[in-house]
GROMACS .gro file of C-alpha atoms in nm:
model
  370
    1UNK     CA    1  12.092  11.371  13.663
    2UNK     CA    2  11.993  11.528  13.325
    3UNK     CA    3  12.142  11.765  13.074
    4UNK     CA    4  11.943  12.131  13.007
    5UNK     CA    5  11.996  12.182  12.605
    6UNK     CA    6  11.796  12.464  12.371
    7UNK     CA    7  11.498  12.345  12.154
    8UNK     CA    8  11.319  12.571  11.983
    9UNK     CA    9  11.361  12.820  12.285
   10UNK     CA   10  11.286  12.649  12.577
   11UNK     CA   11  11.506  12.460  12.762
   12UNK     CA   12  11.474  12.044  12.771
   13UNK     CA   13  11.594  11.790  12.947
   14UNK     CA   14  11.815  11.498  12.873
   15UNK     CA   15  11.786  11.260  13.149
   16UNK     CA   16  12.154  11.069  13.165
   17UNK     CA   17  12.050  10.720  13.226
   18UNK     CA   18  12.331  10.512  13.138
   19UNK     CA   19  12.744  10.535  13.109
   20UNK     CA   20  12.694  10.610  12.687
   21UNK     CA   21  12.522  10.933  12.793
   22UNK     CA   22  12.806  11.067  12.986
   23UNK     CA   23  13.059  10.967  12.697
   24UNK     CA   24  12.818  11.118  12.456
   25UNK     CA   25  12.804  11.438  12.675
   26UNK     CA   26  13.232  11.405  12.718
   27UNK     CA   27  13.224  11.406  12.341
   28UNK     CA   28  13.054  11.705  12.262
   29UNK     CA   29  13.173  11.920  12.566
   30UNK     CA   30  13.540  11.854  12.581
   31UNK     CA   31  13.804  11.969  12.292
   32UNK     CA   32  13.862  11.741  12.003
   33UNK     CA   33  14.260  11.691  12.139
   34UNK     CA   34  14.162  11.613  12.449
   35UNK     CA   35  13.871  11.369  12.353
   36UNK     CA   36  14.104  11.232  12.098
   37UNK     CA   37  14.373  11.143  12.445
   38UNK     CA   38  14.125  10.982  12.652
   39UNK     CA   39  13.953  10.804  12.394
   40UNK     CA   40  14.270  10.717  12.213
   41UNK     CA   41  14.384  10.360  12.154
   42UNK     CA   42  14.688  10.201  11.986
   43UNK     CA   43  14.735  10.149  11.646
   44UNK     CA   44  14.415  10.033  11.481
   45UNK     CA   45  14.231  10.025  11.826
   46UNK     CA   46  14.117   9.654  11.756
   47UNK     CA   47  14.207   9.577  12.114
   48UNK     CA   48  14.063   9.900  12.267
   49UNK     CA   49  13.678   9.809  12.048
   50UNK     CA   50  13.711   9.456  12.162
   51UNK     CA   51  13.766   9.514  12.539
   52UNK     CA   52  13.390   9.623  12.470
   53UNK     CA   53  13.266   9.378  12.208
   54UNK     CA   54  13.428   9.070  12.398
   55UNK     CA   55  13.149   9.184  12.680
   56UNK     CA   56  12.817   9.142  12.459
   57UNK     CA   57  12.962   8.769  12.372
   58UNK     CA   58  12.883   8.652  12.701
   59UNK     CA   59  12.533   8.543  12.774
   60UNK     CA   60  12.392   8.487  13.157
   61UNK     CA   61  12.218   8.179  13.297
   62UNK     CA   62  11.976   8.388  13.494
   63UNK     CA   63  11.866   8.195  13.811
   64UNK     CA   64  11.442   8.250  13.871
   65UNK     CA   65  11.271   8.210  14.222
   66UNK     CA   66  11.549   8.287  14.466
   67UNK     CA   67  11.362   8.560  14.678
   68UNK     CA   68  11.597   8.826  14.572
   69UNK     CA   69  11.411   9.069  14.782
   70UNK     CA   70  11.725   9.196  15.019
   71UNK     CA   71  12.008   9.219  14.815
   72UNK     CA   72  12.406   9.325  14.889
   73UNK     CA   73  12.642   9.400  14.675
   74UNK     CA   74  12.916   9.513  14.925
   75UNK     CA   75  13.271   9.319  14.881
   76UNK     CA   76  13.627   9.341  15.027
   77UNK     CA   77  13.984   9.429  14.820
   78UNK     CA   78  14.287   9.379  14.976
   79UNK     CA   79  14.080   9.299  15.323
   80UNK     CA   80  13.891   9.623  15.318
   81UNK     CA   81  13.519   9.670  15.255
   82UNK     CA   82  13.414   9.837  14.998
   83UNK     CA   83  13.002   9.906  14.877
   84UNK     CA   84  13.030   9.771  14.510
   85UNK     CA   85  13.261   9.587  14.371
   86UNK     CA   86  13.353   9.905  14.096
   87UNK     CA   87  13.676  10.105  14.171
   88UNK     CA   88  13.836  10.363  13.966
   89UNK     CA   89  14.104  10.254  13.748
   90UNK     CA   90  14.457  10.510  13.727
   91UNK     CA   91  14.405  10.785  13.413
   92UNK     CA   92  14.596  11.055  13.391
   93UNK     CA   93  14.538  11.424  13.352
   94UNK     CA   94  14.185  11.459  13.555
   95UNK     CA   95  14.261  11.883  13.516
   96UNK     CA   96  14.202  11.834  13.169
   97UNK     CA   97  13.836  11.754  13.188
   98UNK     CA   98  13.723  11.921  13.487
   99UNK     CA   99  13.925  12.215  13.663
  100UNK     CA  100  13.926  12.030  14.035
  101UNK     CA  101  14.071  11.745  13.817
  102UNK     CA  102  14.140  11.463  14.056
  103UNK     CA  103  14.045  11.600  14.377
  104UNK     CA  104  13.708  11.583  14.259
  105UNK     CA  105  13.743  11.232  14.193
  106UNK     CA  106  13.883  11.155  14.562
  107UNK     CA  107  13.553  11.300  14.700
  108UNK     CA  108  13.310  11.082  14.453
  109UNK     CA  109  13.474  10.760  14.524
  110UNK     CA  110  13.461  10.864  14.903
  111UNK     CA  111  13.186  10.936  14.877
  112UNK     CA  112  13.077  10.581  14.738
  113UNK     CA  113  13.308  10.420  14.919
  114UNK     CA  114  13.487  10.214  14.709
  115UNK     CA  115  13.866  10.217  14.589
  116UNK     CA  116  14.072  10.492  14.403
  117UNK     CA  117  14.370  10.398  14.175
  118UNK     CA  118  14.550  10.757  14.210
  119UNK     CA  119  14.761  10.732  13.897
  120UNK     CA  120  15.146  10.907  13.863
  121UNK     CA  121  15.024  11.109  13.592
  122UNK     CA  122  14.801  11.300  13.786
  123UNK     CA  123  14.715  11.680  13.768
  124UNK     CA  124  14.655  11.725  14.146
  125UNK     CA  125  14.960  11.611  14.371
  126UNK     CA  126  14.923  11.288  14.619
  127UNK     CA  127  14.863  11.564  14.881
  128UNK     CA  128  14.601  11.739  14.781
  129UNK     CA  129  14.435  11.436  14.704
  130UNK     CA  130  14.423  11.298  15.013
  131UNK     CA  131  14.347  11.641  15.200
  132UNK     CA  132  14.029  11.637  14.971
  133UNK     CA  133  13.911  11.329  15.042
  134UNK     CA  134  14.106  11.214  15.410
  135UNK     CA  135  13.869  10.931  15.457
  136UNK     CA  136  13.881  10.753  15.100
  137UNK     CA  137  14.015  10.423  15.016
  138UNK     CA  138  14.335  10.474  14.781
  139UNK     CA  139  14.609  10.249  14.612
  140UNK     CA  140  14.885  10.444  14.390
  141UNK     CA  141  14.969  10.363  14.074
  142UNK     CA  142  15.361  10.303  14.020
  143UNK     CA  143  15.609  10.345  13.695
  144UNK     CA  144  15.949  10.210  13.731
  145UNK     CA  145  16.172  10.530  13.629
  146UNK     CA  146  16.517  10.490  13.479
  147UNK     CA  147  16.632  10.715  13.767
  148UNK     CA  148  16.463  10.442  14.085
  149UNK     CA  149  16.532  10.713  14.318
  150UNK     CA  150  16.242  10.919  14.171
  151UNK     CA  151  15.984  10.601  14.183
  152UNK     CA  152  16.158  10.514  14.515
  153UNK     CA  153  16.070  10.879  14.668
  154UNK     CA  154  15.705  10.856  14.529
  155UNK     CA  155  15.632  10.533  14.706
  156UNK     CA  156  15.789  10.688  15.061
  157UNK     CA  157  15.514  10.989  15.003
  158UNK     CA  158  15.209  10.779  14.942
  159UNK     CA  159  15.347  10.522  15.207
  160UNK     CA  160  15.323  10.824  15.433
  161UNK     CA  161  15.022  11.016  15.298
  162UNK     CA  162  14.809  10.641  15.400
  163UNK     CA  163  14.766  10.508  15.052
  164UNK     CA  164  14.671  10.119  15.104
  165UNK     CA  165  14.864   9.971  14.788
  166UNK     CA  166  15.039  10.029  14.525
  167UNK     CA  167  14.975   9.954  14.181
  168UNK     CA  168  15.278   9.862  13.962
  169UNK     CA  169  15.227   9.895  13.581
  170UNK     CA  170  15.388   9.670  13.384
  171UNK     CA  171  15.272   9.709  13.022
  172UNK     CA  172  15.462  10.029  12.942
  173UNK     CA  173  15.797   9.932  12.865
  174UNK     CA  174  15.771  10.199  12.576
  175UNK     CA  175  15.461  10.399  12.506
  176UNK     CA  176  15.199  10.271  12.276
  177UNK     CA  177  15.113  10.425  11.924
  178UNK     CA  178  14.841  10.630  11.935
  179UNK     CA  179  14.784  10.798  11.621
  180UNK     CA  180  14.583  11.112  11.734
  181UNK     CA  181  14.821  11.203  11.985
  182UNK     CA  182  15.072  11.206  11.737
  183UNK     CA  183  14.857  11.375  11.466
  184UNK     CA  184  14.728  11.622  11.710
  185UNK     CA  185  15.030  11.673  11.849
  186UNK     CA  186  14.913  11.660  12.223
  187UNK     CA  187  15.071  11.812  12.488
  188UNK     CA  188  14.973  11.920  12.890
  189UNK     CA  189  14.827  12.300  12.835
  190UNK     CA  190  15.088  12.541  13.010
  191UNK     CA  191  14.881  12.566  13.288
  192UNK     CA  192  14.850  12.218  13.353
  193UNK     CA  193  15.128  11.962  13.494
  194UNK     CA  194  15.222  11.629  13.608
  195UNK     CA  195  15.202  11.748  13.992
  196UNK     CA  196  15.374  11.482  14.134
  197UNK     CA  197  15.685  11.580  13.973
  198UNK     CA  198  15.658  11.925  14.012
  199UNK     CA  199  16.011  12.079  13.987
  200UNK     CA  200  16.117  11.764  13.935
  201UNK     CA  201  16.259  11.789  13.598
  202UNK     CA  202  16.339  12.153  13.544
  203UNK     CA  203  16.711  12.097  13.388
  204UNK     CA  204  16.519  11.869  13.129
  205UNK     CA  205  16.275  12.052  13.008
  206UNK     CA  206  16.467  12.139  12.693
  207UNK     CA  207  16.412  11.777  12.542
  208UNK     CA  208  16.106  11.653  12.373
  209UNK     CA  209  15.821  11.555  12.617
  210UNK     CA  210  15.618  11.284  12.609
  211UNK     CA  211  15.286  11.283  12.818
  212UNK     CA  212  15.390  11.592  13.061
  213UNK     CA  213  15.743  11.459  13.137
  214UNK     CA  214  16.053  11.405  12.942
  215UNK     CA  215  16.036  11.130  12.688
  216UNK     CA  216  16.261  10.845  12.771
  217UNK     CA  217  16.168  10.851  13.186
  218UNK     CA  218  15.977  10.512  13.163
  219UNK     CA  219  16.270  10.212  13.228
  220UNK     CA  220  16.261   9.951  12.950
  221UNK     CA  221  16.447   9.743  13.114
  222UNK     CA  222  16.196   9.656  13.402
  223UNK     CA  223  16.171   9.281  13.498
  224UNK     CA  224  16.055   9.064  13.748
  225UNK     CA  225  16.376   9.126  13.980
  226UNK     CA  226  16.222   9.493  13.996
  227UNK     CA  227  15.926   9.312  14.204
  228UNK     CA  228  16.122   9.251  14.385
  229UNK     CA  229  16.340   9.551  14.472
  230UNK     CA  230  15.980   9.711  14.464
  231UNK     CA  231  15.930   9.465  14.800
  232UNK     CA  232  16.287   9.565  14.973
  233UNK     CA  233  16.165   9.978  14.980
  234UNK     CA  234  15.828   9.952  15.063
  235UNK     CA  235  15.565   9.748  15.316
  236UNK     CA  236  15.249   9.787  15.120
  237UNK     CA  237  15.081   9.565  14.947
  238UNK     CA  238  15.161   9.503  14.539
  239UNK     CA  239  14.939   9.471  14.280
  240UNK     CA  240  15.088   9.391  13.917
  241UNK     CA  241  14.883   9.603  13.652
  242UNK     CA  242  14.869   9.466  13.301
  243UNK     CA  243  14.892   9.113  13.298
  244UNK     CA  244  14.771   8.905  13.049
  245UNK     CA  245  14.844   8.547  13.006
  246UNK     CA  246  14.824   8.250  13.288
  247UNK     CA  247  15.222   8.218  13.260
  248UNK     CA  248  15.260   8.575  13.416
  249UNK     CA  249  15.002   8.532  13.649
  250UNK     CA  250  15.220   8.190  13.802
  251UNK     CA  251  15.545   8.432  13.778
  252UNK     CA  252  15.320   8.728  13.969
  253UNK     CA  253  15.224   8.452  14.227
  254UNK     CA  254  15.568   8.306  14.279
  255UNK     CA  255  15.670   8.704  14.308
  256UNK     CA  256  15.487   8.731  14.611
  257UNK     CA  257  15.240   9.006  14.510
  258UNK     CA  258  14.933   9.072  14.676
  259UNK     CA  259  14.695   9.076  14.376
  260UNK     CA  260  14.646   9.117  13.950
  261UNK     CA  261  14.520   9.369  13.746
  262UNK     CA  262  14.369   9.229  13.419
  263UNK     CA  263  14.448   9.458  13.186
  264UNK     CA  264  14.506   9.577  12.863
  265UNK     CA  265  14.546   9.957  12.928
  266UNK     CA  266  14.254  10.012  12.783
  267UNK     CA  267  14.347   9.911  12.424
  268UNK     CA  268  14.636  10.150  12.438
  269UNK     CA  269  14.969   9.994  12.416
  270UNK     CA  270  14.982   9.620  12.209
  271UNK     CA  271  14.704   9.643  11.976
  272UNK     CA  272  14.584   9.314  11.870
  273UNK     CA  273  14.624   9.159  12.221
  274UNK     CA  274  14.340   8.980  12.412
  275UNK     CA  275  14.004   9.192  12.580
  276UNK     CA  276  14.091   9.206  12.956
  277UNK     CA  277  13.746   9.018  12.962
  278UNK     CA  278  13.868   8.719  12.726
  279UNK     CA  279  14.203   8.663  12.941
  280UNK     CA  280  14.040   8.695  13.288
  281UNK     CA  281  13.956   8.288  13.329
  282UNK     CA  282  14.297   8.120  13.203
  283UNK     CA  283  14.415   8.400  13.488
  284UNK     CA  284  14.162   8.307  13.717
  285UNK     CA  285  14.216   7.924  13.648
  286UNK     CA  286  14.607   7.912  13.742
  287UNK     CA  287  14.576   8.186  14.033
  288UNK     CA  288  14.322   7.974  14.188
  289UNK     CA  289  14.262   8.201  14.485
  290UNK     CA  290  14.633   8.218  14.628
  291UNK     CA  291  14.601   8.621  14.521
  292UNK     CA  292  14.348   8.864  14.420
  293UNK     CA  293  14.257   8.881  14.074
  294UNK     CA  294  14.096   9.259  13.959
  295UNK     CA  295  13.999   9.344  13.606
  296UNK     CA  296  14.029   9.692  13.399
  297UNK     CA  297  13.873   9.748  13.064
  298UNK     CA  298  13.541   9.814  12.859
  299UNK     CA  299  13.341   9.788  13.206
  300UNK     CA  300  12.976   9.970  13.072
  301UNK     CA  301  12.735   9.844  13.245
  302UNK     CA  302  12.606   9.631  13.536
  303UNK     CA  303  12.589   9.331  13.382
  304UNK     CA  304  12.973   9.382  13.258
  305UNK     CA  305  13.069   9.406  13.610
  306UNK     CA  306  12.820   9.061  13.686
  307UNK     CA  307  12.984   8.895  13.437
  308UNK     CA  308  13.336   8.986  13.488
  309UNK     CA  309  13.286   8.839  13.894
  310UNK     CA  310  13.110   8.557  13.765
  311UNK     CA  311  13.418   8.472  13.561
  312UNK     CA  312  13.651   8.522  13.873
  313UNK     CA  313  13.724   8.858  13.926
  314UNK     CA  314  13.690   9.026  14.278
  315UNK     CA  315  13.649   9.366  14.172
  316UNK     CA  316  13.653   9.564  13.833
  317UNK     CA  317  13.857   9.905  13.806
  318UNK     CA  318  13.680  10.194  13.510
  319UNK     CA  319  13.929  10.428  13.334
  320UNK     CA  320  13.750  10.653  13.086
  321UNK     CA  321  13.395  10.624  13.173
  322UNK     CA  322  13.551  10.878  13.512
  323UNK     CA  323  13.621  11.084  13.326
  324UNK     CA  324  13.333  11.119  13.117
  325UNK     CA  325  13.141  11.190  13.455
  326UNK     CA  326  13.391  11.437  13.542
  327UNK     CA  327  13.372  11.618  13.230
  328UNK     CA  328  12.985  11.642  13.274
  329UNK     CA  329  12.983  11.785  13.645
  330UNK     CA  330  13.301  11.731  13.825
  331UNK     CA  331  13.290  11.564  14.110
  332UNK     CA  332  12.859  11.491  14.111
  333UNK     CA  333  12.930  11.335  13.744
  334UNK     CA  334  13.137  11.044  13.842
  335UNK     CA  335  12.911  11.002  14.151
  336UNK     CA  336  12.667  10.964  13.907
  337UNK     CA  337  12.894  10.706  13.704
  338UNK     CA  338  12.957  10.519  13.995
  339UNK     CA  339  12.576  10.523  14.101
  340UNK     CA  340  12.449  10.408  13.773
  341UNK     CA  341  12.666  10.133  13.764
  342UNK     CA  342  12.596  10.027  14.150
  343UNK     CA  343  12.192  10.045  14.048
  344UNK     CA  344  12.299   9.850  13.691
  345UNK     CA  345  12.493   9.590  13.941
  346UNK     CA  346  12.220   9.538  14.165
  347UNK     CA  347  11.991   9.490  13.944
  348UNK     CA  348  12.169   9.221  13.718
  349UNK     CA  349  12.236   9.080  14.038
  350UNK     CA  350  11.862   9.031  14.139
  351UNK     CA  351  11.727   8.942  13.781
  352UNK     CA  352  12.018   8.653  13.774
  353UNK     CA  353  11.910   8.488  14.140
  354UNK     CA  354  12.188   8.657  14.340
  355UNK     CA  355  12.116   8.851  14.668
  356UNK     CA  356  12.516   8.885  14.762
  357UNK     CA  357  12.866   8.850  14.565
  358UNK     CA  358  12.976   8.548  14.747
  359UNK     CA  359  12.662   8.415  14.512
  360UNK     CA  360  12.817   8.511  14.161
  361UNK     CA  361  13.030   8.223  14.014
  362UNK     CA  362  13.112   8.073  13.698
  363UNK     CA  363  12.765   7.910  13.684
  364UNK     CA  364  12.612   8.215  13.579
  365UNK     CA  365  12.842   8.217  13.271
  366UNK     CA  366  12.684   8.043  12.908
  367UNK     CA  367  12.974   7.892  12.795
  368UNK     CA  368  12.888   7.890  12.388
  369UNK     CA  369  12.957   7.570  12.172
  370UNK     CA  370  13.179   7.651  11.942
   0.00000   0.00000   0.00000
């Protein structure tokens, strides 16, 4: 777990101790386009800084003499058990910071045995994924398409391929405005595409692109009654990425979903929106246990992942801080992410008075006086 650099002819090392040290090494290792994508938020990236910021607002009511000496931090999503309560959230375009891409991420998170969000806008097709890594625990992540036969065929594949889920996005009607895409102009390298569709759109590849497939592919006219038709193709469970507010979580509920993604997108499509972090309780609050709630966004540490059960979420997803372990060694770097923030967990965990989830609740949360 360390980094070899030069200094002053000998070789040191840099001992990666927490998630910053990955994103630091991510930084400086990958190029500036494809730092700019991952890191990229929308607009002024107010929402993206604050998923983090919102975080160090919360304070702890740590817990003392509660013989913390056995401690488990193994949970359950969607019925199965997993060994932490971290999964890893859908981001596209694994290939572009390690050459195994997303295959590599199958085998760490089966490794760890927790959940994978497989996201459309992979590098590595749903196959190979799953021949990687036949024993991991995988939802899909879902775009509604203009053409539904194209989502529709995608959801019979991972039906059959044994994915456990699938995760619909919802808070992409159009594509967010982030300004270093645009200014850098980013595009998939020619070596590199969006495997899933592979031959997919060859008649179309003419037209302007946006994010490895023709621009215009997302539906804008998604709505609720697409939940629905969602339900009529497909047995899985469904999981509604990107809600916000406590009125969409009663609509998800009456919708008959199986469970709710918190989440922002990472800061990347309404900038000046709420941190995933800040909207989780009002969500929490009206759910009130009929469904799963998850959360996605600004997860850094062990004590972001306390807080964020303590405030009523069953699990947490992470989006970029995988791929800063991938772009540091592949598969062994976001086993390493993963690790760090299992240790982090465990250890928040212990130091608040908690020896298993089921312990974590609200009362660990200072509410500040305003």
């Amino acid at each position: 777990m360390s980094i070899s650099y030069r200094e002053g002819g000998r070789c040191a090392e840099m001992a990666m101790v927490c998630l910053t040290d990955f994103e630091e090494y991510a930084k400086e290792h990958l190029s500036k386009a494809t730092w700019d994508y991952y890191a990229a938020g929308a607009d002024e990236c107010c929402t993206r800084d604050d998923n983090l910021l919102a975080y160090k607002r919360i304070r702890l009511r740590p817990r003392i003499l509660r013989d913390v000496s056995v401690s488990d931090t193994r949970t359950t999503v969607q019925g199965t058990e997993i060994s932490f309560p971290v999964g890893i959230a859908p981001t596209a375009f694994h290939c572009l910071a390690w050459h195994e891409g997303e295959v590599a991420t199958a085998r760490a998170t089966e490794a760890l045995n927790t959940c994978y969000i497989t996201s459309t806008y992979s590098t590595c097709s749903v196959e190979e994924i799953v021949a990687a890594a036949p024993n991991g625990y995988r939802w899909f992540q879902l775009y509604v398409y203009r053409d539904r036969k194209l989502s529709e065929q995608i959801v019979h594949r991972v039906e059959g391929l044994g994915y456990k889920a699938l995760v619909l996005t919802v808070d992409v009607p159009y594509t967010g405005k982030r300004r270093n895409d645009i200014r850098n102009q980013f595009k998939l390298p020619p070596h590199l595409k969006v495997k899933n569709f592979d031959g997919v759109f060859q008649q179309e590849t003419a037209g302007p692109e946006e994010y490895g497939i023709p621009a215009n592919t997302l539906d804008p006219s998604i709505s609720w009654k697409d939940v629905y038709w969602l339900q009529s193709i497909t047995r899985l469970p469904i999981i509604i990425k990107g809600i916000l507010t406590k009125e969409d979580a009663e609509l998800a509920v009456e919708h008959g979903v199986q469970g709710i993604i918190v989440s922002n997108h990472g800061g990347r499509q309404l900038d000046g929106g709420p941190a995933s972090i800040d909207a989780l309780s009002e969500i929490v609050d009206t759910v009130q246990g009929r469904i799963e709630v998850y959360l996605d966004g600004g997860i850094r540490t062990g004590s972001d992942v306390l807080k964020s059960l303590a405030l009523g979420a069953k699990c947490v997803f992470i989006g970029r801080p995988a791929v800063w372990g991938l772009a540091y060694k592949g598969e062994e770097g976001v086993r390493e992410v993963l690790q760090i923030l299992n240790d982090e967990f465990r250890l928040s965990m212990a130091l608040s008075g908690c020896r298993n989830v089921a312990e974590i609740n609200r009362n660990l949360i200072q509410f500040s006086k305003l």
